Short mmCIF file of C-alpha atoms and ligand atoms in Angstrom, two decimals:
data_model
loop_
_atom_site.label_atom_id
_atom_site.label_comp_id
_atom_site.label_asym_id
_atom_site.label_seq_id
_atom_site.Cartn_x
_atom_site.Cartn_y
_atom_site.Cartn_z
CA MET A 1 0.00 0.00 0.00
CA SER A 2 1.39 3.43 -0.86
CA ILE A 3 1.84 5.64 2.21
CA GLN A 4 -0.30 8.29 0.42
CA LYS A 5 -3.37 6.08 0.66
CA ILE A 6 -3.21 5.37 4.40
CA SER A 7 -5.73 7.00 6.72
CA PHE A 8 -4.99 9.84 9.17
CA ASN A 9 -5.06 7.40 12.08
CA GLU A 10 -2.69 5.04 10.28
CA GLN A 11 -0.39 8.00 9.62
CA VAL A 12 -0.27 8.82 13.34
CA SER A 13 0.43 5.14 14.06
CA ALA A 14 3.18 5.08 11.40
CA ASN A 15 4.83 8.11 13.01
CA LEU A 16 4.65 6.49 16.44
CA LYS A 17 6.14 3.24 15.13
CA ARG A 18 8.96 5.14 13.41
CA ALA A 19 9.92 6.67 16.77
CA ALA A 20 9.32 3.43 18.71
CA ALA A 21 11.85 1.65 16.47
CA LEU A 22 14.51 3.93 17.95
CA THR A 23 13.67 2.90 21.53
CA ASP A 24 13.93 -0.46 23.27
CA TYR A 25 10.47 -0.58 24.83
CA PRO A 26 8.77 -3.98 24.48
CA PRO A 27 6.45 -4.28 21.44
CA GLY A 28 3.44 -4.98 23.69
CA LEU A 29 3.90 -1.69 25.52
CA ILE A 30 4.25 0.21 22.23
CA GLU A 31 1.04 -1.46 21.01
CA GLN A 32 -0.78 -0.42 24.21
CA ILE A 33 0.45 3.15 23.74
CA ARG A 34 -0.60 3.12 20.05
CA ILE A 35 -4.14 1.69 20.18
CA CYS A 36 -7.31 3.65 20.94
CA ASN A 37 -8.84 2.36 24.20
CA SER A 38 -12.50 3.19 23.53
CA VAL A 39 -14.70 4.88 20.94
CA TYR A 40 -18.32 5.85 21.52
CA SER A 41 -20.27 6.26 18.29
CA ILE A 42 -23.63 8.01 18.61
CA GLN A 43 -26.58 8.92 16.40
CA PHE A 44 -29.42 11.12 17.64
CA PRO A 45 -32.30 13.09 16.18
CA LEU A 46 -32.37 16.87 15.75
CA LYS A 47 -35.62 18.76 15.29
CA ARG A 48 -34.70 21.52 12.86
CA ASP A 49 -36.22 25.00 13.04
CA ASP A 50 -38.57 24.17 10.12
CA GLY A 51 -39.97 21.17 12.04
CA SER A 52 -38.14 18.49 10.00
CA ILE A 53 -36.12 15.74 11.75
CA GLU A 54 -32.48 15.07 10.91
CA VAL A 55 -30.25 12.31 12.24
CA ILE A 56 -26.91 13.62 13.57
CA LYS A 57 -23.81 11.44 13.77
CA ALA A 58 -21.17 12.01 16.45
CA TRP A 59 -18.24 10.32 18.24
CA ARG A 60 -16.09 10.54 21.34
CA ALA A 61 -12.81 8.62 21.33
CA GLU A 62 -10.76 8.05 24.49
CA HIS A 63 -7.33 7.03 23.28
CA SER A 64 -5.38 6.40 26.48
CA HIS A 65 -6.20 6.17 30.18
CA HIS A 66 -2.59 5.93 31.36
CA ARG A 67 -3.47 9.20 33.09
CA THR A 68 -6.97 10.39 33.90
CA PRO A 69 -9.04 12.34 33.13
CA VAL A 70 -8.64 12.12 29.40
CA LYS A 71 -8.85 15.34 27.46
CA GLY A 72 -9.41 16.64 23.94
CA GLY A 73 -11.48 19.03 21.88
CA ILE A 74 -14.84 18.60 20.19
CA ARG A 75 -15.00 19.55 16.52
CA TYR A 76 -18.00 20.33 14.36
CA ASN A 77 -17.18 19.40 10.79
CA GLU A 78 -19.20 17.73 8.05
CA HIS A 79 -16.13 15.73 6.94
CA ALA A 80 -15.47 14.23 10.40
CA ASP A 81 -15.32 10.44 10.65
CA GLN A 82 -14.34 7.85 13.23
CA ASP A 83 -10.82 7.37 11.86
CA GLU A 84 -10.13 11.10 12.15
CA VAL A 85 -11.49 11.27 15.72
CA MET A 86 -9.30 8.33 16.74
CA ALA A 87 -6.23 9.91 15.11
CA LEU A 88 -6.86 13.23 16.85
CA ALA A 89 -7.42 11.46 20.20
CA ALA A 90 -4.06 9.68 19.78
CA LEU A 91 -2.34 12.99 18.99
CA MET A 92 -3.87 14.39 22.20
CA THR A 93 -2.28 11.59 24.26
CA TYR A 94 1.15 12.32 22.79
CA LYS A 95 0.64 16.10 22.97
CA CYS A 96 -0.27 16.03 26.69
CA ALA A 97 2.80 13.90 27.42
CA ILE A 98 5.12 16.23 25.47
CA VAL A 99 4.05 19.30 27.45
CA ASP A 100 3.73 17.45 30.79
CA VAL A 101 -0.01 17.90 31.09
CA PRO A 102 -1.16 14.94 33.23
CA PHE A 103 -4.05 13.75 31.03
CA GLY A 104 -4.70 10.92 28.60
CA GLY A 105 -5.88 11.85 25.10
CA ALA A 106 -9.44 12.05 23.77
CA LYS A 107 -11.34 13.74 20.95
CA GLY A 108 -14.95 14.29 19.95
CA ALA A 109 -16.66 15.20 16.71
CA VAL A 110 -20.14 16.00 15.48
CA LYS A 111 -20.56 15.46 11.76
CA ILE A 112 -22.16 18.78 10.80
CA ASN A 113 -21.24 21.96 9.01
CA PRO A 114 -21.95 24.47 11.79
CA ARG A 115 -22.56 27.22 9.21
CA ALA A 116 -25.61 25.31 7.96
CA TYR A 117 -27.45 25.43 11.31
CA SER A 118 -29.07 28.22 13.31
CA GLU A 119 -27.76 29.09 16.77
CA ALA A 120 -30.81 27.44 18.35
CA GLU A 121 -30.18 24.25 16.35
CA LEU A 122 -26.50 24.23 17.34
CA GLU A 123 -27.54 24.59 20.98
CA ARG A 124 -29.92 21.63 20.69
CA ILE A 125 -27.20 19.53 19.02
CA THR A 126 -24.60 20.45 21.67
CA ARG A 127 -26.91 19.78 24.61
CA ARG A 128 -28.05 16.42 23.19
CA TYR A 129 -24.45 15.39 22.44
CA THR A 130 -23.53 16.28 26.05
CA TYR A 131 -26.50 14.31 27.36
CA GLU A 132 -25.31 11.25 25.39
CA LEU A 133 -21.77 11.65 26.81
CA ILE A 134 -23.11 11.92 30.37
CA ALA A 135 -25.33 8.85 29.88
CA LYS A 136 -22.32 6.71 28.88
CA LYS A 137 -19.87 8.33 31.35
CA PHE A 138 -17.80 9.86 28.56
CA ILE A 139 -17.65 13.25 30.30
CA GLY A 140 -16.83 14.43 33.83
CA PRO A 141 -14.09 16.35 35.68
CA GLY A 142 -12.31 13.12 36.63
CA ILE A 143 -13.30 11.12 33.53
CA ASP A 144 -13.14 12.99 30.25
CA VAL A 145 -12.86 16.76 29.84
CA PRO A 146 -13.66 18.18 26.36
CA ALA A 147 -12.56 21.57 25.01
CA PRO A 148 -13.10 23.68 21.86
CA ASP A 149 -11.72 22.59 18.51
CA TYR A 150 -12.45 23.26 14.84
CA GLY A 151 -15.96 24.73 14.53
CA THR A 152 -16.60 25.10 18.28
CA GLY A 153 -15.72 27.76 20.87
CA ALA A 154 -16.61 29.22 24.27
CA ARG A 155 -20.34 29.34 23.36
CA GLU A 156 -20.54 25.55 22.84
CA MET A 157 -18.48 24.92 26.00
CA ALA A 158 -20.97 27.10 27.95
CA TRP A 159 -23.87 24.91 26.70
CA ILE A 160 -21.93 21.78 27.66
CA VAL A 161 -21.16 22.92 31.23
CA ASP A 162 -24.74 24.10 31.70
CA THR A 163 -26.14 20.74 30.54
CA TYR A 164 -23.67 18.84 32.72
CA ASN A 165 -24.47 21.04 35.72
CA SER A 166 -28.20 20.62 35.37
CA MET A 167 -27.91 16.82 35.14
CA THR A 168 -25.41 16.36 38.01
CA THR A 169 -26.76 18.90 40.47
CA SER A 170 -24.68 18.10 43.54
CA GLU A 171 -21.29 17.59 41.89
CA LEU A 172 -18.85 19.97 43.59
CA ASP A 173 -16.36 20.02 40.73
CA ALA A 174 -18.90 20.10 37.88
CA LEU A 175 -17.29 23.22 36.35
CA GLY A 176 -14.22 21.09 35.57
CA CYS A 177 -16.20 18.89 33.14
CA VAL A 178 -15.13 21.00 30.16
CA THR A 179 -12.55 23.72 29.44
CA GLY A 180 -12.50 26.70 27.10
CA LYS A 181 -15.59 28.08 28.86
CA PRO A 182 -16.43 31.79 29.00
CA VAL A 183 -14.65 33.41 31.98
CA ALA A 184 -18.00 34.18 33.63
CA GLN A 185 -18.80 30.45 33.61
CA GLY A 186 -15.59 29.16 35.16
CA GLY A 187 -13.29 29.76 32.20
CA ILE A 188 -9.79 31.17 32.53
CA ARG A 189 -8.34 34.37 31.16
CA GLY A 190 -5.92 33.68 28.31
CA ARG A 191 -7.55 30.40 27.12
CA VAL A 192 -9.08 31.81 23.92
CA GLU A 193 -5.73 32.99 22.59
CA ALA A 194 -3.65 30.21 24.23
CA THR A 195 -3.14 27.96 21.19
CA GLY A 196 -2.06 30.84 18.94
CA ARG A 197 0.16 32.30 21.66
CA GLY A 198 1.73 28.86 22.15
CA VAL A 199 2.27 28.56 18.38
CA CYS A 200 4.18 31.84 18.46
CA PHE A 201 6.28 30.73 21.47
CA GLY A 202 7.05 27.45 19.67
CA ILE A 203 8.11 29.21 16.47
CA ARG A 204 10.25 31.60 18.52
CA GLU A 205 12.01 28.66 20.18
CA ALA A 206 12.60 26.90 16.85
CA CYS A 207 13.99 30.13 15.39
CA SER A 208 16.34 30.64 18.35
CA PHE A 209 18.74 27.81 17.39
CA GLU A 210 21.44 29.41 15.27
CA GLU A 211 22.58 26.20 13.56
CA ASP A 212 19.00 25.29 12.56
CA MET A 213 18.46 28.74 11.04
CA LYS A 214 21.90 28.97 9.41
CA THR A 215 21.49 25.71 7.47
CA ARG A 216 18.26 27.17 6.03
CA GLY A 217 19.82 30.51 5.16
CA MET A 218 18.03 32.48 7.89
CA LYS A 219 18.95 34.55 10.91
CA THR A 220 17.65 33.68 14.39
CA GLY A 221 14.43 35.24 15.70
CA ILE A 222 10.93 35.81 14.33
CA GLU A 223 11.62 39.46 13.51
CA GLY A 224 11.53 40.16 9.77
CA LYS A 225 10.50 36.61 8.83
CA THR A 226 7.76 36.39 6.22
CA CYS A 227 4.77 34.14 6.92
CA VAL A 228 1.75 32.67 5.17
CA VAL A 229 -1.12 31.50 7.38
CA GLN A 230 -3.87 29.07 6.34
CA GLY A 231 -7.10 29.41 8.34
CA PHE A 232 -8.16 32.60 10.11
CA GLY A 233 -10.18 31.04 12.92
CA ASN A 234 -9.16 30.90 16.56
CA VAL A 235 -5.70 29.40 16.01
CA GLY A 236 -4.91 31.14 12.70
CA TYR A 237 -5.97 34.60 13.85
CA HIS A 238 -4.15 34.45 17.19
CA SER A 239 -1.01 32.88 15.70
CA SER A 240 -0.93 35.68 13.08
CA LYS A 241 -1.51 38.35 15.71
CA PHE A 242 1.30 37.17 18.01
CA ILE A 243 3.72 36.53 15.12
CA GLN A 244 3.07 40.07 13.87
CA GLU A 245 3.55 41.48 17.39
CA SER A 246 6.90 39.63 17.50
CA GLY A 247 8.03 41.38 14.30
CA GLY A 248 7.02 38.74 11.73
CA VAL A 249 5.41 39.85 8.46
CA ILE A 250 2.15 38.10 7.48
CA LEU A 251 2.22 38.11 3.67
CA ALA A 252 -0.93 36.07 3.06
CA ILE A 253 -3.92 34.52 4.80
CA ALA A 254 -5.83 31.66 3.19
CA GLU A 255 -9.47 30.99 4.11
CA TYR A 256 -11.89 28.37 2.73
CA ASP A 257 -13.34 30.87 0.21
CA GLY A 258 -10.08 32.43 -1.03
CA ALA A 259 -6.74 33.87 0.08
CA ILE A 260 -5.48 37.44 0.38
CA TYR A 261 -1.91 38.53 -0.29
CA ASN A 262 0.11 41.69 0.25
CA PRO A 263 3.90 41.52 -0.27
CA LYS A 264 4.30 44.38 2.24
CA GLY A 265 2.39 42.49 4.92
CA LEU A 266 -1.23 42.42 6.10
CA ASP A 267 -2.50 44.32 9.13
CA ILE A 268 -3.99 41.44 11.14
CA GLU A 269 -6.32 43.55 13.28
CA ALA A 270 -7.65 45.29 10.15
CA VAL A 271 -8.24 41.93 8.42
CA ASP A 272 -10.04 40.65 11.52
CA ALA A 273 -12.23 43.77 11.72
CA HIS A 274 -13.06 43.37 8.00
CA ARG A 275 -13.94 39.70 8.45
CA LYS A 276 -16.22 40.50 11.40
CA GLU A 277 -18.06 43.11 9.36
CA HIS A 278 -18.24 41.36 5.95
CA LYS A 279 -18.13 37.68 7.04
CA THR A 280 -15.21 37.07 4.64
CA ILE A 281 -11.59 38.17 4.30
CA THR A 282 -11.64 37.89 0.50
CA THR A 283 -12.92 41.47 -0.02
CA PHE A 284 -10.24 42.99 2.24
CA PRO A 285 -9.04 46.18 0.51
CA GLY A 286 -5.33 46.63 -0.16
CA ALA A 287 -4.66 42.96 -0.83
CA THR A 288 -4.63 40.76 -3.91
CA LEU A 289 -7.21 37.99 -3.96
CA ILE A 290 -5.98 34.46 -4.72
CA LYS A 291 -9.13 32.60 -5.75
CA ASN A 292 -7.65 29.12 -5.50
CA THR A 293 -6.98 29.27 -1.78
CA LEU A 294 -4.57 26.30 -1.72
CA GLU A 295 -2.21 28.21 -4.05
CA ALA A 296 -1.41 30.58 -1.18
CA LEU A 297 0.48 27.76 0.53
CA GLU A 298 2.92 27.79 -2.39
CA LEU A 299 3.94 31.43 -1.97
CA GLU A 300 7.58 32.30 -1.31
CA CYS A 301 7.94 32.82 2.48
CA ASP A 302 10.05 31.86 5.50
CA ILE A 303 7.30 30.28 7.60
CA LEU A 304 4.13 28.56 6.46
CA VAL A 305 1.55 28.21 9.24
CA PRO A 306 -1.25 25.78 8.32
CA ALA A 307 -3.93 26.51 10.96
CA ALA A 308 -7.10 25.08 9.41
CA LEU A 309 -7.46 21.34 8.88
CA GLU A 310 -5.50 18.12 8.35
CA ASN A 311 -4.09 16.85 5.02
CA GLN A 312 -3.49 20.25 3.45
CA ILE A 313 0.10 19.59 2.37
CA THR A 314 0.29 16.28 0.53
CA MET A 315 2.51 14.68 -2.13
CA GLU A 316 0.37 16.58 -4.65
CA ASN A 317 1.57 20.06 -3.58
CA ALA A 318 4.65 19.35 -1.40
CA SER A 319 7.13 19.90 -4.23
CA ARG A 320 5.71 23.40 -4.83
CA ILE A 321 5.95 24.52 -1.17
CA LYS A 322 8.69 27.17 -0.89
CA ALA A 323 8.60 27.87 2.85
CA LYS A 324 11.72 27.04 4.87
CA ILE A 325 9.75 26.32 8.04
CA ILE A 326 6.32 24.70 8.30
CA ALA A 327 4.73 25.44 11.67
CA GLU A 328 1.92 22.90 12.12
CA ALA A 329 -0.61 24.96 14.07
CA ALA A 330 -3.47 22.70 12.92
CA ASN A 331 -3.59 18.99 13.70
CA GLY A 332 -2.14 16.80 10.95
CA PRO A 333 -1.86 19.45 8.19
CA VAL A 334 1.09 17.67 6.50
CA THR A 335 0.70 14.04 5.46
CA ALA A 336 3.45 11.61 6.54
CA ASP A 337 4.84 11.13 3.02
CA ALA A 338 4.80 14.87 2.26
CA ALA A 339 6.56 15.55 5.57
CA GLU A 340 9.26 13.03 4.62
CA ALA A 341 9.79 14.67 1.22
CA LEU A 342 9.87 18.18 2.69
CA THR A 343 12.27 17.21 5.49
CA ALA A 344 14.57 15.61 2.91
CA ARG A 345 14.58 19.00 1.13
CA GLY A 346 15.70 20.69 4.37
CA VAL A 347 12.34 22.16 5.40
CA LEU A 348 12.04 22.43 9.20
CA ILE A 349 8.67 21.07 10.28
CA ILE A 350 7.59 22.05 13.80
CA PRO A 351 5.18 19.21 14.63
CA ASP A 352 1.53 19.75 15.54
CA MET A 353 1.51 17.74 18.72
CA TYR A 354 4.11 20.07 20.18
CA LEU A 355 3.27 23.34 18.46
CA ASN A 356 -0.46 23.57 19.12
CA ALA A 357 -0.22 22.25 22.70
CA GLY A 358 -0.78 25.75 24.15
CA GLY A 359 -4.54 25.18 24.13
CA VAL A 360 -4.45 22.03 26.22
CA THR A 361 -1.82 23.52 28.51
CA VAL A 362 -4.07 26.45 29.43
CA SER A 363 -7.08 24.11 29.52
CA TYR A 364 -5.15 22.21 32.19
CA PHE A 365 -4.75 25.49 34.13
CA GLU A 366 -8.50 26.12 33.74
CA TRP A 367 -9.30 22.63 35.06
CA LEU A 368 -6.97 23.21 38.05
CA LYS A 369 -8.73 26.52 38.72
CA ASN A 370 -12.13 24.78 38.60
CA LEU A 371 -11.02 22.07 41.04
CA SER A 372 -9.43 24.55 43.42
CA HIS A 373 -12.42 26.93 43.20
CA VAL A 374 -10.12 29.95 43.34
CA ARG A 375 -8.78 32.30 40.67
CA PHE A 376 -5.00 32.16 40.07
CA GLY A 377 -3.33 35.17 41.71
CA ARG A 378 -6.21 35.89 44.09
CA MET A 379 -4.27 35.00 47.24
CA GLU A 380 -0.88 36.50 46.40
CA LYS A 381 -1.44 39.49 44.08
CA ARG A 382 -1.79 42.21 46.77
CA PHE A 383 0.83 40.62 49.01
CA GLU A 384 3.40 40.60 46.20
CA GLU A 385 2.48 44.14 45.22
CA ARG A 386 3.02 45.40 48.79
CA SER A 387 6.34 43.51 49.13
CA ASN A 388 7.56 44.99 45.82
CA ILE A 389 6.59 48.51 46.93
CA GLN A 390 8.48 48.02 50.20
CA ILE A 391 11.60 46.90 48.29
CA LEU A 392 11.36 49.91 45.94
CA GLN A 393 10.81 52.34 48.85
CA THR A 394 13.85 50.89 50.66
CA LEU A 395 15.82 51.37 47.42
CA GLU A 396 14.65 54.99 47.26
CA LYS A 397 15.83 55.57 50.86
CA MET A 398 19.20 53.90 50.25
CA THR A 399 19.95 55.74 46.99
CA GLY A 400 18.25 59.02 47.86
CA LYS A 401 16.62 58.95 44.44
CA SER A 402 12.85 58.81 44.04
CA ILE A 403 11.10 56.45 41.62
CA ASP A 404 8.38 57.93 39.46
CA THR A 405 4.85 56.82 40.59
CA SER A 406 3.84 55.19 37.29
CA MET A 407 7.16 53.29 37.14
CA MET A 408 6.69 52.26 40.78
CA ARG A 409 3.22 50.92 39.92
CA SER A 410 4.37 49.00 36.86
CA ILE A 411 7.35 47.38 38.65
CA ALA A 412 5.38 46.61 41.81
CA HIS A 413 2.37 45.14 39.96
CA GLY A 414 1.37 41.74 41.44
CA PRO A 415 0.44 39.02 38.95
CA ASP A 416 -3.10 38.80 37.59
CA GLU A 417 -4.58 35.51 36.48
CA VAL A 418 -3.69 36.18 32.85
CA ASP A 419 -0.05 37.02 33.74
CA LEU A 420 0.33 33.69 35.52
CA VAL A 421 -1.41 31.78 32.72
CA ASN A 422 0.82 33.32 30.04
CA SER A 423 3.93 32.76 32.13
CA GLY A 424 3.01 29.08 32.67
CA LEU A 425 2.27 28.71 28.96
CA GLU A 426 5.58 30.26 27.89
CA ASP A 427 7.56 28.11 30.30
CA THR A 428 5.76 24.97 29.08
CA MET A 429 6.39 25.67 25.39
CA VAL A 430 10.04 26.62 25.92
CA GLU A 431 10.78 23.63 28.16
CA ALA A 432 9.04 21.11 25.86
CA TYR A 433 10.92 22.38 22.77
CA ARG A 434 14.25 22.09 24.58
CA GLN A 435 13.44 18.53 25.66
CA ILE A 436 12.62 17.59 22.05
CA ARG A 437 15.79 19.30 20.79
CA VAL A 438 17.89 17.37 23.36
CA ILE A 439 16.43 14.10 22.01
CA GLN A 440 17.37 15.19 18.48
CA GLU A 441 20.92 15.88 19.68
CA ARG A 442 21.03 12.50 21.42
CA HIS A 443 20.36 11.02 17.97
CA GLU A 444 23.08 13.22 16.44
CA MET A 445 20.45 15.35 14.66
CA LYS A 446 19.63 12.42 12.36
CA ILE A 447 15.95 12.46 13.32
CA ASP A 448 13.40 15.19 12.64
CA LEU A 449 11.52 17.16 15.29
CA ARG A 450 8.37 15.02 14.90
CA CYS A 451 10.26 11.81 15.55
CA ALA A 452 12.00 13.40 18.55
CA ALA A 453 8.64 14.65 19.85
CA PHE A 454 7.19 11.12 19.57
CA ILE A 455 10.19 9.71 21.46
CA SER A 456 9.64 12.35 24.16
CA ALA A 457 5.96 11.31 24.41
CA LEU A 458 6.81 7.59 24.42
CA GLU A 459 9.34 8.00 27.22
CA LYS A 460 6.88 9.88 29.41
CA ILE A 461 3.91 7.55 28.76
CA ALA A 462 6.05 4.44 29.29
CA TYR A 463 7.26 5.95 32.56
CA ALA A 464 3.63 6.56 33.65
CA TYR A 465 2.82 2.89 32.96
CA GLU A 466 5.93 1.84 34.84
CA LEU A 467 4.91 3.95 37.85
CA ARG A 468 1.55 2.21 37.90
CA GLY A 469 3.30 -1.13 37.87
CA ILE A 470 1.48 -2.25 34.74
CA PHE A 471 4.67 -2.93 32.80
CA PRO A 472 7.32 -3.51 35.46
P1 NAD B 1 -11.77 27.41 13.85
O1 NAD B 1 -13.04 26.77 13.48
O2 NAD B 1 -11.80 28.52 14.86
O3 NAD B 1 -11.00 27.97 12.57
C1 NAD B 1 -10.73 27.23 11.41
C2 NAD B 1 -10.65 28.21 10.26
O4 NAD B 1 -10.20 27.52 9.10
C3 NAD B 1 -12.01 28.84 9.93
O5 NAD B 1 -11.87 30.24 9.84
C4 NAD B 1 -12.37 28.19 8.59
O6 NAD B 1 -13.17 29.02 7.78
C5 NAD B 1 -10.98 27.97 7.99
N1 NAD B 1 -10.96 26.97 6.93
C6 NAD B 1 -11.76 25.90 6.74
N2 NAD B 1 -11.42 25.22 5.64
C7 NAD B 1 -10.38 25.89 5.10
C8 NAD B 1 -9.60 25.71 3.92
N3 NAD B 1 -9.81 24.69 3.11
N4 NAD B 1 -8.62 26.60 3.66
C9 NAD B 1 -8.39 27.65 4.50
N5 NAD B 1 -9.10 27.87 5.62
C10 NAD B 1 -10.08 27.01 5.91
O7 NAD B 1 -10.82 26.22 14.34
P2 NAD B 1 -9.53 26.33 15.23
O8 NAD B 1 -9.93 26.11 16.64
O9 NAD B 1 -8.76 27.54 14.86
O10 NAD B 1 -8.76 25.00 14.78
C11 NAD B 1 -7.91 24.98 13.65
C12 NAD B 1 -6.97 23.79 13.75
O11 NAD B 1 -6.22 23.89 14.96
C13 NAD B 1 -7.66 22.42 13.80
O12 NAD B 1 -6.82 21.48 13.17
C14 NAD B 1 -7.71 22.13 15.29
O13 NAD B 1 -7.79 20.74 15.54
C15 NAD B 1 -6.38 22.71 15.72
N6 NAD B 1 -6.31 23.03 17.15
C16 NAD B 1 -7.15 23.92 17.73
C17 NAD B 1 -7.01 24.22 19.08
C18 NAD B 1 -7.87 25.24 19.78
O14 NAD B 1 -7.57 25.58 20.94
N7 NAD B 1 -8.88 25.79 19.15
C19 NAD B 1 -6.01 23.58 19.84
C20 NAD B 1 -5.15 22.69 19.20
C21 NAD B 1 -5.31 22.42 17.86
#
């Protein structure tokens, strides 16, 4: 069978096996780490606004229970299928391990195009899906904790937590049944932008290694690097925003209905404002429209950021990709064979299961907040502020020089929830990249980042099994 023809789930398995071959874990343990533990396949009726009945198909896959709860987003997409859900659940297991988030992996999908349903219909679908998950114990703060993914956001998470709450009235930790909620409903500040912020931290780390940049004819740092972004949803918009704030130049953005291009760079906030007003980016003034949206991926640039869906860069278009770095913000955007061909050409691929882990990292913080029933920073903010002021005032006395009030305030400032969340996210992304890079070095740089990331995940999952005495 040609590698091109294998399914998404088989591709994830193939990547795992490639890394496993470089370790000496027993084959049975590798098999346990590879397989999907359980998949719940559901069909339920939806009464549409016009009174007609439609049958909706949905899934929840729990890939690994080596740590619990399991965790992973819920996507709304008409192309979703069981194989894809299982592949994404597996990626979640490996992703959580890579960034030291103590969860197993899971994923859910509802096979609909959310644009084809009214808000009231989407609410009915989401609440019924949640009901089905509760009925089969596929959701709960200590069991399985969903989050937003493609086609879902804080609104859907709010419906989920409300349904869960109303059906489990006395559960103390009910708010922890789902993450990515609105802040007013137990969400955490910084979650909405977390994946995109993490993508930017990951790219910054990758661009900080001089030898990796030099071999590709680039200087270190994001500043001045040209980028093309595919998908302008949650991950694409926030990745673009933070890359631009770090000095990167966003040359083009590709959406499902067309791409826009400006060789001088696009103003991300202006594109976002235009999209909000006109429901499309394709009419954005001051940019050239590329009607065949996939062609945008072939533009000359330093960094290509696919942030929409899987299987966007395949053997069909890989040879025309000119980017020197591919930053996989989406899950599975580059097929295994295309990745092999691109890596052989010297393209640096920053793998999805590391790069887009910012979302699950901050989801973990949200879950911790829900279990502890207290906002991060609430106990220490004022205390730290007062201590800092005392230090600064002592400094003033010792030096005889006074510190300006606004400077005093900005230095003394105690951490807010969002400061702590962003600091934890940055530390996680930096630390995980360095661990992956050390594994590459251990293999004398003969393996790519994806393979090193899989080895990192394998080592941590195997260790978790060992601790539980399952594979002594
Ligand atoms: P989203 O629904 O907010 O945005 C997706 C965007 O892609 C939309 O604007 C959509 O119009 C666009 N799109 C659809 N088809 C396209 C095409 N053919 N070409 C170009 N654009 C297209 O979804 P999201 O949450 O941003 O997720 C995007 C990817 O990131 C998915 O692979 C998801 O699994 C992954 N991801 C998301 C998160 C998260 O926190 N949201 C975390 C980790 C990974």
